[in-house]
Amino acid sequence: MLAFLSPWIIGFVLFTAWPMLLSLYYSFTHYDLLTAPSWVGLDNYRFMFGIGTIHGQHESDPYFWRAVRNTAWIILVSVPLRIVVAMLTAMLLTRPKRGVNVYRTLFFMPSLAPTVGAALVFVYLLNPTTGPVNRVLETIPGLNAPLWFYDPTWAKPALIVLGLWGIGDAIVIYLAGLLDVPRDLYEAISIEGANAWQRFRHVTLPMITPVIFFTLVIGVIDGFQYFDQAFVSSTTAGTSPGDPQGSLLFYGVWLYQQAFTYFHMGYAAAMAWVLFIATMATTAILFATARKWVHYGGGLS
């Protein structure tokens, strides 16, 4: 058995366990890739959270908490929207009698597009002066078209629009969950006089809670690692990552800048470990609460 598993064990040690342990060590050092790491203890974490003193002085990362707030915003807004829109779209796709496969394919196709390419397309579509979206909006009397990626107020909503465009993968998962709901449950509750809302509330929703839970966990994990769309849109529409005015400075973007722009590898490793712990803690909380609201067909919860 050990010989059978040895390729996986060797790969796990070399490419997962060892890099993680190395990054944990670097998180307690000052390391710039050019010189040997020097031990600084908890200074990287003190600088990150702005607590304590470093060499007798109070120092803190001026952009860390902004990145945390932006990341929390994208998780709290985009994940529920993704779940609701994907669920409603999947419910609509269960109704057509003709061309249903064509509709399902059309809704799924955007999720196949690379995130970088999709972000570039949306930067063009939402361009305030030359983009087709604003040209249409400007024809509406009394409506001031937003500046989208050039306005700190509209930059994150523009990312939400981009994210909702590519929810085809979630739609397919919800579609599978909806089609798996036993028909006899609907027939039984209909006999008792239930209307459409009551059928959804007491049959559909409980039966697809495993799907909701899955998309919730995946969405939260993706939200913590949000990077591609924000980095591409901010560097294409603005002059630096996080533009305009830091509204698109997400945790992953700031971590990338620390590592590969400023070569603060030790501090970036510390940020990566904080991100890992936050992701694991949030996922553990979701799993702990799942017993109260996720219902499985086999009776286990």
PDB file of C-alpha atoms in Angstrom:
ATOM      1  CA  MET A   1       0.000   0.000   0.000  1.00  0.00           C
ATOM      2  CA  LEU A   2       2.817   2.410   0.920  1.00  0.00           C
ATOM      3  CA  ALA A   3       4.565   1.718  -2.394  1.00  0.00           C
ATOM      4  CA  PHE A   4       1.291   2.415  -4.212  1.00  0.00           C
ATOM      5  CA  LEU A   5       0.870   5.743  -2.401  1.00  0.00           C
ATOM      6  CA  SER A   6       4.517   6.786  -2.527  1.00  0.00           C
ATOM      7  CA  PRO A   7       4.232   8.926  -5.718  1.00  0.00           C
ATOM      8  CA  TRP A   8       1.422  10.940  -4.122  1.00  0.00           C
ATOM      9  CA  ILE A   9       3.282  11.174  -0.794  1.00  0.00           C
ATOM     10  CA  ILE A  10       6.483  12.369  -2.496  1.00  0.00           C
ATOM     11  CA  GLY A  11       4.543  14.910  -4.556  1.00  0.00           C
ATOM     12  CA  PHE A  12       2.630  16.158  -1.521  1.00  0.00           C
ATOM     13  CA  VAL A  13       5.813  16.598   0.539  1.00  0.00           C
ATOM     14  CA  LEU A  14       7.783  18.305  -2.253  1.00  0.00           C
ATOM     15  CA  PHE A  15       5.099  20.532  -3.754  1.00  0.00           C
ATOM     16  CA  THR A  16       2.685  21.199  -0.860  1.00  0.00           C
ATOM     17  CA  ALA A  17       3.968  20.462   2.652  1.00  0.00           C
ATOM     18  CA  TRP A  18       7.539  21.726   2.191  1.00  0.00           C
ATOM     19  CA  PRO A  19       6.557  25.005   0.446  1.00  0.00           C
ATOM     20  CA  MET A  20       3.970  25.648   3.181  1.00  0.00           C
ATOM     21  CA  LEU A  21       6.512  25.091   5.947  1.00  0.00           C
ATOM     22  CA  LEU A  22       9.022  27.276   4.108  1.00  0.00           C
ATOM     23  CA  SER A  23       6.493  30.092   3.716  1.00  0.00           C
ATOM     24  CA  LEU A  24       5.642  29.795   7.421  1.00  0.00           C
ATOM     25  CA  TYR A  25       9.329  30.275   8.239  1.00  0.00           C
ATOM     26  CA  TYR A  26       9.617  33.216   5.820  1.00  0.00           C
ATOM     27  CA  SER A  27       6.636  34.884   7.509  1.00  0.00           C
ATOM     28  CA  PHE A  28       8.853  35.422  10.564  1.00  0.00           C
ATOM     29  CA  THR A  29      11.726  36.857   8.527  1.00  0.00           C
ATOM     30  CA  HIS A  30      12.716  39.843   6.441  1.00  0.00           C
ATOM     31  CA  TYR A  31      13.328  38.371   2.986  1.00  0.00           C
ATOM     32  CA  ASP A  32      13.727  40.195  -0.326  1.00  0.00           C
ATOM     33  CA  LEU A  33      14.877  37.322  -2.604  1.00  0.00           C
ATOM     34  CA  LEU A  34      18.322  38.942  -3.024  1.00  0.00           C
ATOM     35  CA  THR A  35      19.701  38.454   0.494  1.00  0.00           C
ATOM     36  CA  ALA A  36      19.386  35.637   3.010  1.00  0.00           C
ATOM     37  CA  PRO A  37      16.265  35.745   5.216  1.00  0.00           C
ATOM     38  CA  SER A  38      16.833  37.467   8.567  1.00  0.00           C
ATOM     39  CA  TRP A  39      14.703  36.513  11.586  1.00  0.00           C
ATOM     40  CA  VAL A  40      12.371  39.322  12.756  1.00  0.00           C
ATOM     41  CA  GLY A  41       9.994  37.327  14.944  1.00  0.00           C
ATOM     42  CA  LEU A  42       6.425  38.659  14.938  1.00  0.00           C
ATOM     43  CA  ASP A  43       7.313  42.019  13.373  1.00  0.00           C
ATOM     44  CA  ASN A  44       5.565  41.193  10.074  1.00  0.00           C
ATOM     45  CA  TYR A  45       2.337  40.372  11.920  1.00  0.00           C
ATOM     46  CA  ARG A  46       2.666  43.434  14.195  1.00  0.00           C
ATOM     47  CA  PHE A  47       3.120  45.639  11.105  1.00  0.00           C
ATOM     48  CA  MET A  48       0.162  43.972   9.392  1.00  0.00           C
ATOM     49  CA  PHE A  49      -2.347  44.489  12.216  1.00  0.00           C
ATOM     50  CA  GLY A  50      -0.814  47.739  13.509  1.00  0.00           C
ATOM     51  CA  ILE A  51      -0.319  46.418  17.030  1.00  0.00           C
ATOM     52  CA  GLY A  52       2.723  46.719  19.277  1.00  0.00           C
ATOM     53  CA  THR A  53       5.995  48.374  18.294  1.00  0.00           C
ATOM     54  CA  ILE A  54       8.787  47.536  15.867  1.00  0.00           C
ATOM     55  CA  HIS A  55      12.250  48.693  16.953  1.00  0.00           C
ATOM     56  CA  GLY A  56      10.600  50.917  19.552  1.00  0.00           C
ATOM     57  CA  GLN A  57       8.264  52.648  17.053  1.00  0.00           C
ATOM     58  CA  HIS A  58       4.626  52.118  16.164  1.00  0.00           C
ATOM     59  CA  GLU A  59       4.402  51.118  12.502  1.00  0.00           C
ATOM     60  CA  SER A  60       1.516  49.674  10.512  1.00  0.00           C
ATOM     61  CA  ASP A  61       0.531  48.753   6.979  1.00  0.00           C
ATOM     62  CA  PRO A  62      -1.607  51.696   5.737  1.00  0.00           C
ATOM     63  CA  TYR A  63      -3.410  49.607   3.118  1.00  0.00           C
ATOM     64  CA  PHE A  64      -3.939  46.281   4.922  1.00  0.00           C
ATOM     65  CA  TRP A  65      -7.325  47.038   6.479  1.00  0.00           C
ATOM     66  CA  ARG A  66      -8.557  48.683   3.267  1.00  0.00           C
ATOM     67  CA  ALA A  67      -7.748  45.444   1.439  1.00  0.00           C
ATOM     68  CA  VAL A  68      -9.570  43.465   4.143  1.00  0.00           C
ATOM     69  CA  ARG A  69     -12.674  45.688   3.872  1.00  0.00           C
ATOM     70  CA  ASN A  70     -12.754  45.457   0.067  1.00  0.00           C
ATOM     71  CA  THR A  71     -12.412  41.667   0.242  1.00  0.00           C
ATOM     72  CA  ALA A  72     -15.175  41.392   2.856  1.00  0.00           C
ATOM     73  CA  TRP A  73     -17.408  43.578   0.648  1.00  0.00           C
ATOM     74  CA  ILE A  74     -16.939  41.413  -2.426  1.00  0.00           C
ATOM     75  CA  ILE A  75     -17.691  38.255  -0.404  1.00  0.00           C
ATOM     76  CA  LEU A  76     -20.772  39.615   1.370  1.00  0.00           C
ATOM     77  CA  VAL A  77     -22.284  41.085  -1.810  1.00  0.00           C
ATOM     78  CA  SER A  78     -21.199  38.833  -4.653  1.00  0.00           C
ATOM     79  CA  VAL A  79     -21.666  35.410  -3.016  1.00  0.00           C
ATOM     80  CA  PRO A  80     -25.373  35.876  -2.065  1.00  0.00           C
ATOM     81  CA  LEU A  81     -26.082  37.494  -5.447  1.00  0.00           C
ATOM     82  CA  ARG A  82     -24.377  34.615  -7.241  1.00  0.00           C
ATOM     83  CA  ILE A  83     -26.458  32.078  -5.317  1.00  0.00           C
ATOM     84  CA  VAL A  84     -29.792  33.848  -5.869  1.00  0.00           C
ATOM     85  CA  VAL A  85     -29.260  34.652  -9.561  1.00  0.00           C
ATOM     86  CA  ALA A  86     -27.933  31.177 -10.351  1.00  0.00           C
ATOM     87  CA  MET A  87     -30.860  29.543  -8.528  1.00  0.00           C
ATOM     88  CA  LEU A  88     -33.504  31.692 -10.255  1.00  0.00           C
ATOM     89  CA  THR A  89     -31.907  31.194 -13.664  1.00  0.00           C
ATOM     90  CA  ALA A  90     -31.749  27.434 -13.132  1.00  0.00           C
ATOM     91  CA  MET A  91     -35.434  27.406 -12.144  1.00  0.00           C
ATOM     92  CA  LEU A  92     -36.296  29.226 -15.378  1.00  0.00           C
ATOM     93  CA  LEU A  93     -34.237  26.731 -17.377  1.00  0.00           C
ATOM     94  CA  THR A  94     -36.307  23.845 -16.029  1.00  0.00           C
ATOM     95  CA  ARG A  95     -39.463  25.230 -17.656  1.00  0.00           C
ATOM     96  CA  PRO A  96     -38.862  25.362 -21.464  1.00  0.00           C
ATOM     97  CA  LYS A  97     -40.114  22.347 -23.375  1.00  0.00           C
ATOM     98  CA  ARG A  98     -38.264  23.133 -26.618  1.00  0.00           C
ATOM     99  CA  GLY A  99     -34.624  24.081 -27.128  1.00  0.00           C
ATOM    100  CA  VAL A 100     -33.827  23.549 -23.455  1.00  0.00           C
ATOM    101  CA  ASN A 101     -30.342  22.230 -24.217  1.00  0.00           C
ATOM    102  CA  VAL A 102     -29.606  25.295 -26.337  1.00  0.00           C
ATOM    103  CA  TYR A 103     -30.616  27.642 -23.494  1.00  0.00           C
ATOM    104  CA  ARG A 104     -28.534  25.713 -20.967  1.00  0.00           C
ATOM    105  CA  THR A 105     -25.496  25.785 -23.263  1.00  0.00           C
ATOM    106  CA  LEU A 106     -25.851  29.524 -23.850  1.00  0.00           C
ATOM    107  CA  PHE A 107     -25.970  30.259 -20.117  1.00  0.00           C
ATOM    108  CA  PHE A 108     -23.020  27.957 -19.411  1.00  0.00           C
ATOM    109  CA  MET A 109     -20.712  29.243 -22.157  1.00  0.00           C
ATOM    110  CA  PRO A 110     -19.617  32.500 -20.411  1.00  0.00           C
ATOM    111  CA  SER A 111     -18.162  30.459 -17.530  1.00  0.00           C
ATOM    112  CA  LEU A 112     -15.721  28.887 -20.005  1.00  0.00           C
ATOM    113  CA  ALA A 113     -14.156  32.254 -20.833  1.00  0.00           C
ATOM    114  CA  PRO A 114     -10.822  32.971 -19.085  1.00  0.00           C
ATOM    115  CA  THR A 115     -11.271  35.476 -16.272  1.00  0.00           C
ATOM    116  CA  VAL A 116      -8.513  37.724 -17.635  1.00  0.00           C
ATOM    117  CA  GLY A 117     -10.106  37.857 -21.088  1.00  0.00           C
ATOM    118  CA  ALA A 118     -13.568  38.451 -19.598  1.00  0.00           C
ATOM    119  CA  ALA A 119     -12.213  41.304 -17.466  1.00  0.00           C
ATOM    120  CA  LEU A 120     -10.618  42.964 -20.516  1.00  0.00           C
ATOM    121  CA  VAL A 121     -13.892  42.685 -22.450  1.00  0.00           C
ATOM    122  CA  PHE A 122     -15.859  44.271 -19.601  1.00  0.00           C
ATOM    123  CA  VAL A 123     -13.327  47.105 -19.266  1.00  0.00           C
ATOM    124  CA  TYR A 124     -14.089  47.861 -22.918  1.00  0.00           C
ATOM    125  CA  LEU A 125     -17.866  47.380 -22.594  1.00  0.00           C
ATOM    126  CA  LEU A 126     -18.045  49.631 -19.511  1.00  0.00           C
ATOM    127  CA  ASN A 127     -15.675  52.303 -20.794  1.00  0.00           C
ATOM    128  CA  PRO A 128     -17.329  55.653 -19.881  1.00  0.00           C
ATOM    129  CA  THR A 129     -16.640  57.332 -23.244  1.00  0.00           C
ATOM    130  CA  THR A 130     -16.331  54.602 -25.872  1.00  0.00           C
ATOM    131  CA  GLY A 131     -18.088  51.628 -24.262  1.00  0.00           C
ATOM    132  CA  PRO A 132     -21.398  50.478 -25.809  1.00  0.00           C
ATOM    133  CA  VAL A 133     -23.100  50.205 -22.390  1.00  0.00           C
ATOM    134  CA  ASN A 134     -22.704  53.895 -21.577  1.00  0.00           C
ATOM    135  CA  ARG A 135     -23.636  54.889 -25.108  1.00  0.00           C
ATOM    136  CA  VAL A 136     -26.987  53.188 -24.585  1.00  0.00           C
ATOM    137  CA  LEU A 137     -27.416  54.617 -21.075  1.00  0.00           C
ATOM    138  CA  GLU A 138     -26.686  58.151 -22.308  1.00  0.00           C
ATOM    139  CA  THR A 139     -29.687  57.970 -24.627  1.00  0.00           C
ATOM    140  CA  ILE A 140     -31.980  57.810 -21.579  1.00  0.00           C
ATOM    141  CA  PRO A 141     -33.051  61.373 -20.649  1.00  0.00           C
ATOM    142  CA  GLY A 142     -31.995  62.502 -17.173  1.00  0.00           C
ATOM    143  CA  LEU A 143     -29.715  59.528 -16.544  1.00  0.00           C
ATOM    144  CA  ASN A 144     -26.044  60.118 -15.771  1.00  0.00           C
ATOM    145  CA  ALA A 145     -24.126  57.067 -16.947  1.00  0.00           C
ATOM    146  CA  PRO A 146     -21.671  55.792 -14.305  1.00  0.00           C
ATOM    147  CA  LEU A 147     -17.915  55.859 -14.852  1.00  0.00           C
ATOM    148  CA  TRP A 148     -17.654  52.192 -13.826  1.00  0.00           C
ATOM    149  CA  PHE A 149     -13.999  51.155 -13.400  1.00  0.00           C
ATOM    150  CA  TYR A 150     -12.918  54.829 -13.335  1.00  0.00           C
ATOM    151  CA  ASP A 151     -15.100  55.730 -10.345  1.00  0.00           C
ATOM    152  CA  PRO A 152     -14.379  54.359  -6.834  1.00  0.00           C
ATOM    153  CA  THR A 153     -18.137  54.248  -6.162  1.00  0.00           C
ATOM    154  CA  TRP A 154     -18.943  52.130  -9.234  1.00  0.00           C
ATOM    155  CA  ALA A 155     -15.748  50.063  -9.556  1.00  0.00           C
ATOM    156  CA  LYS A 156     -16.833  47.200  -7.271  1.00  0.00           C
ATOM    157  CA  PRO A 157     -20.422  47.070  -8.684  1.00  0.00           C
ATOM    158  CA  ALA A 158     -18.812  46.751 -12.125  1.00  0.00           C
ATOM    159  CA  LEU A 159     -16.943  43.708 -10.840  1.00  0.00           C
ATOM    160  CA  ILE A 160     -20.235  42.308  -9.542  1.00  0.00           C
ATOM    161  CA  VAL A 161     -21.717  42.637 -13.047  1.00  0.00           C
ATOM    162  CA  LEU A 162     -18.661  40.869 -14.441  1.00  0.00           C
ATOM    163  CA  GLY A 163     -18.998  38.094 -11.867  1.00  0.00           C
ATOM    164  CA  LEU A 164     -22.713  37.542 -12.545  1.00  0.00           C
ATOM    165  CA  TRP A 165     -22.018  37.235 -16.262  1.00  0.00           C
ATOM    166  CA  GLY A 166     -19.917  34.143 -15.620  1.00  0.00           C
ATOM    167  CA  ILE A 167     -22.113  32.125 -13.252  1.00  0.00           C
ATOM    168  CA  GLY A 168     -22.822  29.386 -15.769  1.00  0.00           C
ATOM    169  CA  ASP A 169     -21.022  26.782 -13.647  1.00  0.00           C
ATOM    170  CA  ALA A 170     -23.270  27.553 -10.660  1.00  0.00           C
ATOM    171  CA  ILE A 171     -26.371  27.464 -12.893  1.00  0.00           C
ATOM    172  CA  VAL A 172     -25.494  23.942 -14.043  1.00  0.00           C
ATOM    173  CA  ILE A 173     -25.055  22.787 -10.431  1.00  0.00           C
ATOM    174  CA  TYR A 174     -28.411  24.289  -9.373  1.00  0.00           C
ATOM    175  CA  LEU A 175     -30.062  22.820 -12.446  1.00  0.00           C
ATOM    176  CA  ALA A 176     -28.850  19.347 -11.482  1.00  0.00           C
ATOM    177  CA  GLY A 177     -30.101  19.887  -7.928  1.00  0.00           C
ATOM    178  CA  LEU A 178     -33.546  21.078  -9.080  1.00  0.00           C
ATOM    179  CA  LEU A 179     -33.989  18.180 -11.496  1.00  0.00           C
ATOM    180  CA  ASP A 180     -33.113  15.782  -8.667  1.00  0.00           C
ATOM    181  CA  VAL A 181     -36.015  16.922  -6.468  1.00  0.00           C
ATOM    182  CA  PRO A 182     -38.562  14.051  -6.373  1.00  0.00           C
ATOM    183  CA  ARG A 183     -41.747  14.913  -8.325  1.00  0.00           C
ATOM    184  CA  ASP A 184     -43.949  13.058  -5.852  1.00  0.00           C
ATOM    185  CA  LEU A 185     -43.119  15.664  -3.201  1.00  0.00           C
ATOM    186  CA  TYR A 186     -44.605  18.391  -5.414  1.00  0.00           C
ATOM    187  CA  GLU A 187     -47.657  16.239  -6.117  1.00  0.00           C
ATOM    188  CA  ALA A 188     -48.193  15.574  -2.419  1.00  0.00           C
ATOM    189  CA  ILE A 189     -47.997  19.220  -1.367  1.00  0.00           C
ATOM    190  CA  SER A 190     -50.141  20.306  -4.324  1.00  0.00           C
ATOM    191  CA  ILE A 191     -52.891  17.935  -3.216  1.00  0.00           C
ATOM    192  CA  GLU A 192     -52.907  19.780   0.106  1.00  0.00           C
ATOM    193  CA  GLY A 193     -53.505  23.060  -1.748  1.00  0.00           C
ATOM    194  CA  ALA A 194     -50.037  24.599  -1.628  1.00  0.00           C
ATOM    195  CA  ASN A 195     -49.380  27.514  -3.974  1.00  0.00           C
ATOM    196  CA  ALA A 196     -46.177  28.159  -5.950  1.00  0.00           C
ATOM    197  CA  TRP A 197     -44.420  29.987  -3.115  1.00  0.00           C
ATOM    198  CA  GLN A 198     -45.286  27.260  -0.593  1.00  0.00           C
ATOM    199  CA  ARG A 199     -43.991  24.571  -2.987  1.00  0.00           C
ATOM    200  CA  PHE A 200     -40.741  26.478  -3.298  1.00  0.00           C
ATOM    201  CA  ARG A 201     -40.474  27.238   0.442  1.00  0.00           C
ATOM    202  CA  HIS A 202     -41.305  23.767   1.749  1.00  0.00           C
ATOM    203  CA  VAL A 203     -40.055  21.459  -1.027  1.00  0.00           C
ATOM    204  CA  THR A 204     -37.614  23.061  -3.461  1.00  0.00           C
ATOM    205  CA  LEU A 205     -35.575  25.117  -1.023  1.00  0.00           C
ATOM    206  CA  PRO A 206     -34.984  22.377   1.594  1.00  0.00           C
ATOM    207  CA  MET A 207     -34.131  19.821  -1.096  1.00  0.00           C
ATOM    208  CA  ILE A 208     -31.471  21.994  -2.733  1.00  0.00           C
ATOM    209  CA  THR A 209     -29.813  23.175   0.492  1.00  0.00           C
ATOM    210  CA  PRO A 210     -26.808  20.850  -0.174  1.00  0.00           C
ATOM    211  CA  VAL A 211     -26.312  22.674  -3.477  1.00  0.00           C
ATOM    212  CA  ILE A 212     -26.657  26.067  -1.782  1.00  0.00           C
ATOM    213  CA  PHE A 213     -24.146  25.008   0.854  1.00  0.00           C
ATOM    214  CA  PHE A 214     -21.662  23.823  -1.776  1.00  0.00           C
ATOM    215  CA  THR A 215     -21.866  27.037  -3.804  1.00  0.00           C
ATOM    216  CA  LEU A 216     -21.672  29.091  -0.597  1.00  0.00           C
ATOM    217  CA  VAL A 217     -18.452  27.426   0.561  1.00  0.00           C
ATOM    218  CA  ILE A 218     -16.844  27.588  -2.883  1.00  0.00           C
ATOM    219  CA  GLY A 219     -17.957  31.210  -3.311  1.00  0.00           C
ATOM    220  CA  VAL A 220     -16.528  32.298   0.054  1.00  0.00           C
ATOM    221  CA  ILE A 221     -13.198  30.576  -0.632  1.00  0.00           C
ATOM    222  CA  ASP A 222     -13.026  32.184  -4.082  1.00  0.00           C
ATOM    223  CA  GLY A 223     -13.917  35.539  -2.521  1.00  0.00           C
ATOM    224  CA  PHE A 224     -10.982  35.368  -0.122  1.00  0.00           C
ATOM    225  CA  GLN A 225      -8.697  34.707  -3.114  1.00  0.00           C
ATOM    226  CA  TYR A 226     -10.299  37.339  -5.380  1.00  0.00           C
ATOM    227  CA  PHE A 227      -7.549  38.574  -7.701  1.00  0.00           C
ATOM    228  CA  ASP A 228      -7.717  38.175 -11.508  1.00  0.00           C
ATOM    229  CA  GLN A 229     -10.691  40.401 -12.306  1.00  0.00           C
ATOM    230  CA  ALA A 230      -9.641  43.161  -9.875  1.00  0.00           C
ATOM    231  CA  PHE A 231      -6.000  43.193 -10.963  1.00  0.00           C
ATOM    232  CA  VAL A 232      -6.759  43.262 -14.703  1.00  0.00           C
ATOM    233  CA  SER A 233      -9.546  45.856 -14.509  1.00  0.00           C
ATOM    234  CA  SER A 234      -7.642  48.192 -12.173  1.00  0.00           C
ATOM    235  CA  THR A 235      -4.378  48.058 -14.124  1.00  0.00           C
ATOM    236  CA  THR A 236      -6.175  48.395 -17.487  1.00  0.00           C
ATOM    237  CA  ALA A 237      -8.542  51.207 -16.541  1.00  0.00           C
ATOM    238  CA  GLY A 238      -6.254  52.865 -13.976  1.00  0.00           C
ATOM    239  CA  THR A 239      -2.546  53.340 -13.512  1.00  0.00           C
ATOM    240  CA  SER A 240      -1.794  50.824 -10.745  1.00  0.00           C
ATOM    241  CA  PRO A 241      -3.332  47.794  -8.997  1.00  0.00           C
ATOM    242  CA  GLY A 242      -6.176  48.862  -6.734  1.00  0.00           C
ATOM    243  CA  ASP A 243      -7.221  51.920  -8.753  1.00  0.00           C
ATOM    244  CA  PRO A 244      -9.384  53.936  -8.654  1.00  0.00           C
ATOM    245  CA  GLN A 245      -8.396  55.314  -5.230  1.00  0.00           C
ATOM    246  CA  GLY A 246      -7.868  51.899  -3.673  1.00  0.00           C
ATOM    247  CA  SER A 247     -11.446  50.756  -4.316  1.00  0.00           C
ATOM    248  CA  LEU A 248     -10.201  47.595  -6.065  1.00  0.00           C
ATOM    249  CA  LEU A 249      -7.358  46.890  -3.659  1.00  0.00           C
ATOM    250  CA  PHE A 250      -8.376  43.417  -2.562  1.00  0.00           C
ATOM    251  CA  TYR A 251      -6.369  41.205  -0.224  1.00  0.00           C
ATOM    252  CA  GLY A 252      -4.938  39.089  -3.031  1.00  0.00           C
ATOM    253  CA  VAL A 253      -3.938  42.167  -5.027  1.00  0.00           C
ATOM    254  CA  TRP A 254      -2.137  43.737  -2.062  1.00  0.00           C
ATOM    255  CA  LEU A 255      -0.412  40.438  -1.258  1.00  0.00           C
ATOM    256  CA  TYR A 256       0.765  40.171  -4.878  1.00  0.00           C
ATOM    257  CA  GLN A 257       2.130  43.704  -4.798  1.00  0.00           C
ATOM    258  CA  GLN A 258       4.023  43.057  -1.561  1.00  0.00           C
ATOM    259  CA  ALA A 259       5.593  39.892  -3.003  1.00  0.00           C
ATOM    260  CA  PHE A 260       6.304  40.724  -6.636  1.00  0.00           C
ATOM    261  CA  THR A 261       6.361  44.540  -6.808  1.00  0.00           C
ATOM    262  CA  TYR A 262       8.103  45.444  -3.535  1.00  0.00           C
ATOM    263  CA  PHE A 263       9.784  42.025  -3.001  1.00  0.00           C
ATOM    264  CA  HIS A 264       8.678  41.931   0.650  1.00  0.00           C
ATOM    265  CA  MET A 265       8.566  38.145   0.583  1.00  0.00           C
ATOM    266  CA  GLY A 266       8.556  37.743   4.342  1.00  0.00           C
ATOM    267  CA  TYR A 267       5.622  40.113   4.788  1.00  0.00           C
ATOM    268  CA  ALA A 268       3.784  38.543   1.829  1.00  0.00           C
ATOM    269  CA  ALA A 269       4.244  35.103   3.417  1.00  0.00           C
ATOM    270  CA  ALA A 270       2.745  36.434   6.649  1.00  0.00           C
ATOM    271  CA  MET A 271      -0.232  37.847   4.689  1.00  0.00           C
ATOM    272  CA  ALA A 272      -0.664  34.487   2.942  1.00  0.00           C
ATOM    273  CA  TRP A 273      -0.825  32.658   6.280  1.00  0.00           C
ATOM    274  CA  VAL A 274      -3.363  35.104   7.676  1.00  0.00           C
ATOM    275  CA  LEU A 275      -5.438  34.575   4.532  1.00  0.00           C
ATOM    276  CA  PHE A 276      -5.147  30.801   4.926  1.00  0.00           C
ATOM    277  CA  ILE A 277      -6.227  30.902   8.581  1.00  0.00           C
ATOM    278  CA  ALA A 278      -9.147  33.253   7.824  1.00  0.00           C
ATOM    279  CA  THR A 279     -10.321  31.017   4.973  1.00  0.00           C
ATOM    280  CA  MET A 280     -10.083  27.853   7.068  1.00  0.00           C
ATOM    281  CA  ALA A 281     -11.847  29.472  10.044  1.00  0.00           C
ATOM    282  CA  THR A 282     -14.713  30.773   7.893  1.00  0.00           C
ATOM    283  CA  THR A 283     -15.092  27.406   6.157  1.00  0.00           C
ATOM    284  CA  ALA A 284     -15.128  25.636   9.533  1.00  0.00           C
ATOM    285  CA  ILE A 285     -17.874  27.999  10.757  1.00  0.00           C
ATOM    286  CA  LEU A 286     -19.952  27.295   7.650  1.00  0.00           C
ATOM    287  CA  PHE A 287     -19.589  23.542   8.170  1.00  0.00           C
ATOM    288  CA  ALA A 288     -20.497  23.913  11.845  1.00  0.00           C
ATOM    289  CA  THR A 289     -23.721  25.776  10.967  1.00  0.00           C
ATOM    290  CA  ALA A 290     -24.577  23.412   8.103  1.00  0.00           C
ATOM    291  CA  ARG A 291     -26.132  20.863  10.475  1.00  0.00           C
ATOM    292  CA  LYS A 292     -28.898  23.354  11.266  1.00  0.00           C
ATOM    293  CA  TRP A 293     -30.020  24.208   7.738  1.00  0.00           C
ATOM    294  CA  VAL A 294     -28.626  21.731   5.200  1.00  0.00           C
ATOM    295  CA  HIS A 295     -30.898  18.747   4.533  1.00  0.00           C
ATOM    296  CA  TYR A 296     -29.650  15.658   2.743  1.00  0.00           C
ATOM    297  CA  GLY A 297     -31.919  13.219   0.959  1.00  0.00           C
ATOM    298  CA  GLY A 298     -30.643  10.268   2.982  1.00  0.00           C
ATOM    299  CA  GLY A 299     -31.741  11.861   6.233  1.00  0.00           C
ATOM    300  CA  LEU A 300     -28.230  12.827   7.320  1.00  0.00           C
ATOM    301  CA  SER A 301     -27.533  16.462   8.153  1.00  0.00           C
TER     302      SER A 301
END
